[in-house]
XYZ file of N, CA and C in Angstrom:
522
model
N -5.079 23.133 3.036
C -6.119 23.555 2.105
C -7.325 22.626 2.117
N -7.032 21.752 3.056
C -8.249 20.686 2.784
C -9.851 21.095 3.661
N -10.663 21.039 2.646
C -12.046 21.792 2.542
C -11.987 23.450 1.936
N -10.966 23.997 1.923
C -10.861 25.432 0.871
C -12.158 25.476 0.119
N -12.592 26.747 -0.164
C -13.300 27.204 -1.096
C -12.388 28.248 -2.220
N -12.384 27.190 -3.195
C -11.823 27.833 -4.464
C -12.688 28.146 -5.900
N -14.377 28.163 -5.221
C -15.083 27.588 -6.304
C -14.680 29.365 -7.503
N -14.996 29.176 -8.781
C -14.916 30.646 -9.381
C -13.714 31.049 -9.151
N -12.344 29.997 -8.756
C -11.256 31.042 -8.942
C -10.241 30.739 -10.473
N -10.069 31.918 -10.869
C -8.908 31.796 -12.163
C -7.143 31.167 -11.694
N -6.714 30.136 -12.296
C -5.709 30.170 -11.701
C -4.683 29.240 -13.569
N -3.567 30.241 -13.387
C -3.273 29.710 -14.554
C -1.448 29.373 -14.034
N -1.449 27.741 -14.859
C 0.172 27.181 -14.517
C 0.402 27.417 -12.885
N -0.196 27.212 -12.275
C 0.109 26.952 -10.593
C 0.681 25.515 -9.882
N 1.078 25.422 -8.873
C 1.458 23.911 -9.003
C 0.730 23.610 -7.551
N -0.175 22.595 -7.551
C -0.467 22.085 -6.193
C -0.279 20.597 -6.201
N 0.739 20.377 -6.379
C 1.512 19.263 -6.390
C 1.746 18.729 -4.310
N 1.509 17.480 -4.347
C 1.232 16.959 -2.958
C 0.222 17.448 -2.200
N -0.749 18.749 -2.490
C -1.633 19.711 -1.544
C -2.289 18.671 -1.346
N -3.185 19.097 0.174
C -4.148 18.228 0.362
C -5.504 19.282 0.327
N -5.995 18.956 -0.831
C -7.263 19.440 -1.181
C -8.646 18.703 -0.957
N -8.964 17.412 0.228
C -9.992 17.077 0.552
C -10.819 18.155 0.553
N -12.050 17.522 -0.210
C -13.376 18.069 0.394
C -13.393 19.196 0.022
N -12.439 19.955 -0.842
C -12.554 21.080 -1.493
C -13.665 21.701 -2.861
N -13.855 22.744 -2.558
C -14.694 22.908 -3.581
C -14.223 23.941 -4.468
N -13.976 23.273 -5.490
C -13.606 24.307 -6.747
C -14.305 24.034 -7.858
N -15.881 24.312 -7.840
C -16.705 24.527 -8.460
C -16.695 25.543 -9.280
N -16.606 25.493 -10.534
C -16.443 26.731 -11.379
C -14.723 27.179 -11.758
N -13.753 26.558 -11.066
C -12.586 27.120 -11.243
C -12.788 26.851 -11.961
N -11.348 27.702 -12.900
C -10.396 27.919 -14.233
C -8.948 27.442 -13.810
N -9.122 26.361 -13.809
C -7.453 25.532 -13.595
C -7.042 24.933 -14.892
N -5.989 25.881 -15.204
C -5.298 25.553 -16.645
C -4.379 25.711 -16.374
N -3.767 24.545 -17.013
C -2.467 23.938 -17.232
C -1.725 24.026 -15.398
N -2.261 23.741 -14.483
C -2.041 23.518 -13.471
C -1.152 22.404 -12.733
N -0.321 21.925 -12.119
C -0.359 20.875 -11.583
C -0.435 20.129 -10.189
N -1.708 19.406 -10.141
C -2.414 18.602 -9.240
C -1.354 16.811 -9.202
N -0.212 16.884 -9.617
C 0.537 15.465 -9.164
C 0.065 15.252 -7.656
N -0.169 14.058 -7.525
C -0.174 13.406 -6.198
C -0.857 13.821 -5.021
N -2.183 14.732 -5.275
C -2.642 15.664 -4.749
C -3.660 14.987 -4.317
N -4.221 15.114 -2.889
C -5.256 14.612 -2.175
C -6.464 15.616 -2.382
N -7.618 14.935 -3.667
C -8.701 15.392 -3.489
C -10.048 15.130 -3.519
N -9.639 13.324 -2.349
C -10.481 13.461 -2.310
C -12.084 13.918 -2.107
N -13.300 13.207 -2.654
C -14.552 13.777 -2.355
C -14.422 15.148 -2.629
N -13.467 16.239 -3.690
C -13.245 17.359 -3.609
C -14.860 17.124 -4.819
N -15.617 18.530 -4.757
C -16.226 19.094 -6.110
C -16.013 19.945 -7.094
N -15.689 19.280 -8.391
C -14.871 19.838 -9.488
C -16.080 20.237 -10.328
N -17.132 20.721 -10.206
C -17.985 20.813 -10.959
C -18.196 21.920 -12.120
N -18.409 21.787 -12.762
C -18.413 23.335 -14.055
C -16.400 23.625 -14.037
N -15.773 23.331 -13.316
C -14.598 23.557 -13.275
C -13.510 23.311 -14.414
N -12.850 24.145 -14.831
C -12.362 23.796 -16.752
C -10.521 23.585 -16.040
N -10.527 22.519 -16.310
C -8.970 21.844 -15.859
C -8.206 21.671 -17.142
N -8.250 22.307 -18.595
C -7.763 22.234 -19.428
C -5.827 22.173 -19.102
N -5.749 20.756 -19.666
C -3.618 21.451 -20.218
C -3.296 20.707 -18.624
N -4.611 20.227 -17.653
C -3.482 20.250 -16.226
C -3.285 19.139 -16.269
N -2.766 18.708 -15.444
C -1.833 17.271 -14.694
C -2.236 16.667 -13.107
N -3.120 15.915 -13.306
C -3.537 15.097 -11.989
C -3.075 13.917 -11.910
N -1.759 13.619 -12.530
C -0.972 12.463 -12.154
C -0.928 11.626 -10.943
N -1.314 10.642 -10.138
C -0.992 10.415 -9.097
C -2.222 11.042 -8.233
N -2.858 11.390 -8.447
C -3.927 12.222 -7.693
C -4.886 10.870 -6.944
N -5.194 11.535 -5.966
C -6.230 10.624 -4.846
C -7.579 11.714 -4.764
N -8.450 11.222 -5.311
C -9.735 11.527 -5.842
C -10.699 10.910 -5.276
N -10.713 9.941 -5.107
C -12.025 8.959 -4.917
C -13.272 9.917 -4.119
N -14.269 9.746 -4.795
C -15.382 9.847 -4.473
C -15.809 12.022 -5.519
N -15.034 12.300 -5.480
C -14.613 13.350 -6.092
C -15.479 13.705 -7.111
N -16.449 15.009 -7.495
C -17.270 14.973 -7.980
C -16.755 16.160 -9.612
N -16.872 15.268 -10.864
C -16.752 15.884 -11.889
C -17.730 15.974 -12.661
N -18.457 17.207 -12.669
C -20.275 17.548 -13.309
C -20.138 18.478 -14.195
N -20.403 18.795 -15.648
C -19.823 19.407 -16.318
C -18.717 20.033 -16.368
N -17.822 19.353 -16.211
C -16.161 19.556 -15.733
C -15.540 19.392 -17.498
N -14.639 20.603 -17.530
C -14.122 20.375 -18.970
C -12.532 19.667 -18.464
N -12.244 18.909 -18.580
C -11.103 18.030 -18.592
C -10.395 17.344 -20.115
N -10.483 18.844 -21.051
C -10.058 17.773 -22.406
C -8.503 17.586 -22.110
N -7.328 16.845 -22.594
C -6.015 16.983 -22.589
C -5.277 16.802 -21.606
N -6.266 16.620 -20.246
C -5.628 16.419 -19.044
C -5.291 14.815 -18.552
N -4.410 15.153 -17.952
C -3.640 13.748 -17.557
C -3.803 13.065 -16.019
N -4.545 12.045 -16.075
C -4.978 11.361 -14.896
C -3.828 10.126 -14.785
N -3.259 10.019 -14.895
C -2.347 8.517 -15.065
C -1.767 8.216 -13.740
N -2.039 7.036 -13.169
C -1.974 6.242 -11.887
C -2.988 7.428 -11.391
N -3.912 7.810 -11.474
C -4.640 8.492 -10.506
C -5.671 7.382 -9.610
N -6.312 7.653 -8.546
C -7.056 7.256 -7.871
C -8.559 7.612 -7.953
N -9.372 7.360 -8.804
C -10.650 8.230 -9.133
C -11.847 6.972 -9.009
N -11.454 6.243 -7.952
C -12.555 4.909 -7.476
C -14.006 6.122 -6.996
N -14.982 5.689 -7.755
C -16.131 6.161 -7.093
C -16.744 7.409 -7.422
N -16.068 7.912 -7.656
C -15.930 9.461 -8.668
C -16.709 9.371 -9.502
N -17.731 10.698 -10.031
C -18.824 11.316 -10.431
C -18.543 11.898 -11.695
N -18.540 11.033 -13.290
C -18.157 12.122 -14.417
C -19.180 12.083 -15.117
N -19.622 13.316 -15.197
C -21.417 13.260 -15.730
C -20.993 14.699 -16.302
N -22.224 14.858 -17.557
C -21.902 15.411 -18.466
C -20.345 16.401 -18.711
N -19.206 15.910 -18.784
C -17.707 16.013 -18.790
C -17.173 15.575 -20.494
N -16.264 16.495 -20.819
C -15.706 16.282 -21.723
C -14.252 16.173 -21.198
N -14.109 14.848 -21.709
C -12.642 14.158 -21.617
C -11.641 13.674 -22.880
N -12.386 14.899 -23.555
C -11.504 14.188 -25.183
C -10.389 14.393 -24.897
N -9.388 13.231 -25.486
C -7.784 13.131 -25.781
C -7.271 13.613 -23.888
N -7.825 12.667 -23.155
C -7.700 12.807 -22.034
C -6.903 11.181 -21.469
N -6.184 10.926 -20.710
C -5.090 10.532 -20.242
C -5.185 9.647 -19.157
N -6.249 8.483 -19.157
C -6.591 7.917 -17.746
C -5.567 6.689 -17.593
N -4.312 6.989 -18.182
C -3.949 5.109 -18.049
C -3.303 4.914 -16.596
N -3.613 3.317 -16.256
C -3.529 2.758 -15.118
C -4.163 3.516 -14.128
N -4.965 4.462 -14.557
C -5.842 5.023 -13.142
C -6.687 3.790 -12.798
N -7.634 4.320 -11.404
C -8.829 3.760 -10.995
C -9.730 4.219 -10.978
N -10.597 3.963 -12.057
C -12.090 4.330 -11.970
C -12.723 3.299 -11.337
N -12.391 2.311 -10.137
C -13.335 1.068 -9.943
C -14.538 1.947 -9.188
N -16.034 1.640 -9.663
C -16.578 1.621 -9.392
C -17.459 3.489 -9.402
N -16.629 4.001 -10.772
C -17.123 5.195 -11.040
C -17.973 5.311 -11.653
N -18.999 6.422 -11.818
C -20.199 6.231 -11.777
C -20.568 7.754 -13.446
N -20.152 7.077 -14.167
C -20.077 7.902 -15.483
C -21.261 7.964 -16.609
N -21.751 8.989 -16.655
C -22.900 9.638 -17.292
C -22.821 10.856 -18.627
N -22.848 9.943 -19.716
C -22.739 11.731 -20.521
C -21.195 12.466 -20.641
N -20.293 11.134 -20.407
C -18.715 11.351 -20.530
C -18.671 11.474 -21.872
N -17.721 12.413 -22.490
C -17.018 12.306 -23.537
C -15.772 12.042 -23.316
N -15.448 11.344 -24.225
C -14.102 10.479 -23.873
C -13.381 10.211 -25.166
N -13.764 10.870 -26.019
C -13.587 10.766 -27.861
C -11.693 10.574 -27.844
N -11.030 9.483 -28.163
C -9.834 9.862 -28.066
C -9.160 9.745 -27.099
N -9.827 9.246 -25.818
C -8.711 9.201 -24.462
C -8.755 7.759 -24.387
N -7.239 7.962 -23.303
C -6.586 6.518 -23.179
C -7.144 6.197 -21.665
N -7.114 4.988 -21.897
C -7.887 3.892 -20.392
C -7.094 2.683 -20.041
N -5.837 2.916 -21.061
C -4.984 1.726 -21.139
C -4.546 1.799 -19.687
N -4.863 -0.153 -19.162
C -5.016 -0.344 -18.550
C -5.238 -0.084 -17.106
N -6.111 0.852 -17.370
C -6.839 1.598 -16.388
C -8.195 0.606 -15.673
N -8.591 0.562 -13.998
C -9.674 -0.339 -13.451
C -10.551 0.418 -14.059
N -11.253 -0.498 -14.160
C -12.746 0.103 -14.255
C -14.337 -0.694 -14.137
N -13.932 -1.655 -13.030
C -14.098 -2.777 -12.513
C -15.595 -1.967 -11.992
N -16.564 -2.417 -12.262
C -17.339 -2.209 -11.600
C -18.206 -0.386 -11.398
N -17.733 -0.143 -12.678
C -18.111 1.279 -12.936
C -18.947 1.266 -13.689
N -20.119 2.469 -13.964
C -21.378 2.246 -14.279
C -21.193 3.593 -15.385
N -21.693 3.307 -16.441
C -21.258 3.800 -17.945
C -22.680 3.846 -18.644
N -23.314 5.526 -18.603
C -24.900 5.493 -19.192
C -24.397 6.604 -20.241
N -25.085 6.443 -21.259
C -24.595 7.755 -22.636
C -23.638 8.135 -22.982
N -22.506 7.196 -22.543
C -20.953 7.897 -22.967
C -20.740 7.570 -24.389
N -19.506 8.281 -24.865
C -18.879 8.545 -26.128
C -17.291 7.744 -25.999
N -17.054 7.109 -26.333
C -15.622 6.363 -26.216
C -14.830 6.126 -27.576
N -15.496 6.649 -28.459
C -15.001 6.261 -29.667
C -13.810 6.766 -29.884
N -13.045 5.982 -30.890
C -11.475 5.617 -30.957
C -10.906 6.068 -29.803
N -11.004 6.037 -28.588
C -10.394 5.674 -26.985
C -9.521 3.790 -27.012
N -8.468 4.232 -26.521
C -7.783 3.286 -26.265
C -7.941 2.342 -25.054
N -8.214 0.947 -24.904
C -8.986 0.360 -23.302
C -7.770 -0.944 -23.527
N -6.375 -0.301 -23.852
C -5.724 -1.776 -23.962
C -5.421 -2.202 -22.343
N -5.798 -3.490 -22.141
C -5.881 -4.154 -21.038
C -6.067 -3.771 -19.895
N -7.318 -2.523 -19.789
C -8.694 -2.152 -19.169
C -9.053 -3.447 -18.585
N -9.511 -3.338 -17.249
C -10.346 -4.137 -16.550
C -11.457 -3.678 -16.084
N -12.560 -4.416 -17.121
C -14.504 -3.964 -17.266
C -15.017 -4.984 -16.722
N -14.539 -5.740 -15.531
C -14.985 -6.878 -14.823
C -16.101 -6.522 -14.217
N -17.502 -7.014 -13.799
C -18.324 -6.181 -13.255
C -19.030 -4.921 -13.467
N -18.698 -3.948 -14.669
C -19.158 -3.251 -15.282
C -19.918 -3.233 -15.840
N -21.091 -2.049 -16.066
C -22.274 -1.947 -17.084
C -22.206 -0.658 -17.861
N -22.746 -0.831 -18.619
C -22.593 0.044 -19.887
C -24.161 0.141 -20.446
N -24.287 1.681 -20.855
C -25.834 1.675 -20.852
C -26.414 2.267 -21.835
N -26.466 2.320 -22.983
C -26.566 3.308 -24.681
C -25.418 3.952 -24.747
N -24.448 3.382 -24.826
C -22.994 4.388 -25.098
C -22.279 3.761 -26.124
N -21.602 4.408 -26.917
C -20.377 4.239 -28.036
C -19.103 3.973 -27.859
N -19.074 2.976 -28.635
C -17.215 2.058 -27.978
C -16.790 1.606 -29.767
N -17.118 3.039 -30.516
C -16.464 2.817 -31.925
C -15.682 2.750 -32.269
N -14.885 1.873 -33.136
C -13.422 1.787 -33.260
C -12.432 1.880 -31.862
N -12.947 1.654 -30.948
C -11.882 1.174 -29.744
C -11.206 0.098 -29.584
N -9.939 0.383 -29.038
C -8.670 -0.780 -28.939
C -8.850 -1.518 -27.365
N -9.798 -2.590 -27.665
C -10.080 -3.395 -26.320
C -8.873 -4.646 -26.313
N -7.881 -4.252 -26.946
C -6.494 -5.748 -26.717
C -6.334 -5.985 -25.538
N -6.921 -7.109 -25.219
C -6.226 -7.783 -23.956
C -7.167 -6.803 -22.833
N -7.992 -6.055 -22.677
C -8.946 -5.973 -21.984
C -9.875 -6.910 -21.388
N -10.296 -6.801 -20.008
C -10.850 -7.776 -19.393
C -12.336 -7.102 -19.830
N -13.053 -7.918 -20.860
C -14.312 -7.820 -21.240
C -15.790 -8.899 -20.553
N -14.647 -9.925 -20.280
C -16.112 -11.020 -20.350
C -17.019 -11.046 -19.365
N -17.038 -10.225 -18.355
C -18.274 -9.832 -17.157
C -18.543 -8.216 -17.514
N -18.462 -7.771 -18.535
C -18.605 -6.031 -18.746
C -19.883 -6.407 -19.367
N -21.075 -6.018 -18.391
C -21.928 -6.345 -19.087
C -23.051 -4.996 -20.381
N -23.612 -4.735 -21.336
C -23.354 -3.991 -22.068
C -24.859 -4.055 -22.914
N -26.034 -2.770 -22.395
C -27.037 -2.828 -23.035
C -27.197 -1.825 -24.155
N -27.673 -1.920 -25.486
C -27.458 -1.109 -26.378
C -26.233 -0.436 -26.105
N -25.568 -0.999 -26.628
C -24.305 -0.049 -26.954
C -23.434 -0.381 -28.442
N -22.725 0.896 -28.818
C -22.430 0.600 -30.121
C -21.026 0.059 -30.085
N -20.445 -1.233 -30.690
C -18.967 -1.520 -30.215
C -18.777 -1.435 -31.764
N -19.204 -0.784 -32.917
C -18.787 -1.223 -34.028
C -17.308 -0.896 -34.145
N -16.621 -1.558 -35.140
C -15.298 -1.666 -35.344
C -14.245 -1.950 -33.827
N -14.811 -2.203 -33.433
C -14.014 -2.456 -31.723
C -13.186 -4.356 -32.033
């Protein structure tokens, strides 16, 4: 399946568990409650694509483009998402722990409620996001910038903060 055109397709509770979906474009899908475990996609484009309820556990992503991508509830955990594109995306009560975002490039994320526990995020670039009450326990923001975004009431325990560097941004109650 790798490079498929799936953009605009409906697909509900399917399992593409191990697929290799490089370079795929499923722009516009309807992938609900799906599962993407361990699934190669990278550089795939997820754009406008509504992944509600699914499971990208284990997933290899990097470079992988999420552009108004609805991802609320979905589960990224140990995923691979180094480099990866989340711009205007809603990720409420969304599931990133121990993934890799090193060096992802996030714009206009909502993230209201999702976990980052101890998820990289080393070197990832953070303009207008929403993080409030999101969990970042022992998150690594080494090298990171942050750019008018909200980090209200977030659980930074034992997070690597002290090179996250951070212009206007709101950390109240953090």
């Amino acid at each position: 399946l790798a490079g498929c055109d799936l953009s605009d397709a409906v697909v509900q509770g399917c399992s593409f568990r191990n697929a290799n979906l490089a370079r795929a474009c499923l722009a516009g899908a309807q992938l609900i409650a799906c599962n993407f475990a361990d699934a190669n996609l990278s550089e795939a484009d997820l754009s406008d694509a509504v992944l509600t309820g699914s499971t990208f556990q284990g997933v290899v992503a990097p470079r992988a483009i999420f552009e108004r991508t609805e991802m609320m509830s979905v589960n990224f955990r140990l995923a691979d998402l180094s480099h990866a594109a989340l711009t205007n995306t809603n990720a409420q009560h969304a599931v990133f722990e121990r993934a890799s975002l090193f060096g992802a490039r996030m714009e206009r994320l909502h993230a209201l409620d999702a976990v980052f526990e101890f998820a990289d995020l080393r070197k990832a670039v953070i303009v207008e996001c929403v993080f409030d009450r999101a969990t970042l326990v022992g998150a690594a923001l080494d090298g990171a910038q942050g750019f008018d975004s909200r980090f209200v009431d977030v659980d930074f325990w034992a997070a690597e903060i002290k090179a996250f560097y951070r212009q206007d941004c709101n950390l109240s109650g953090a």
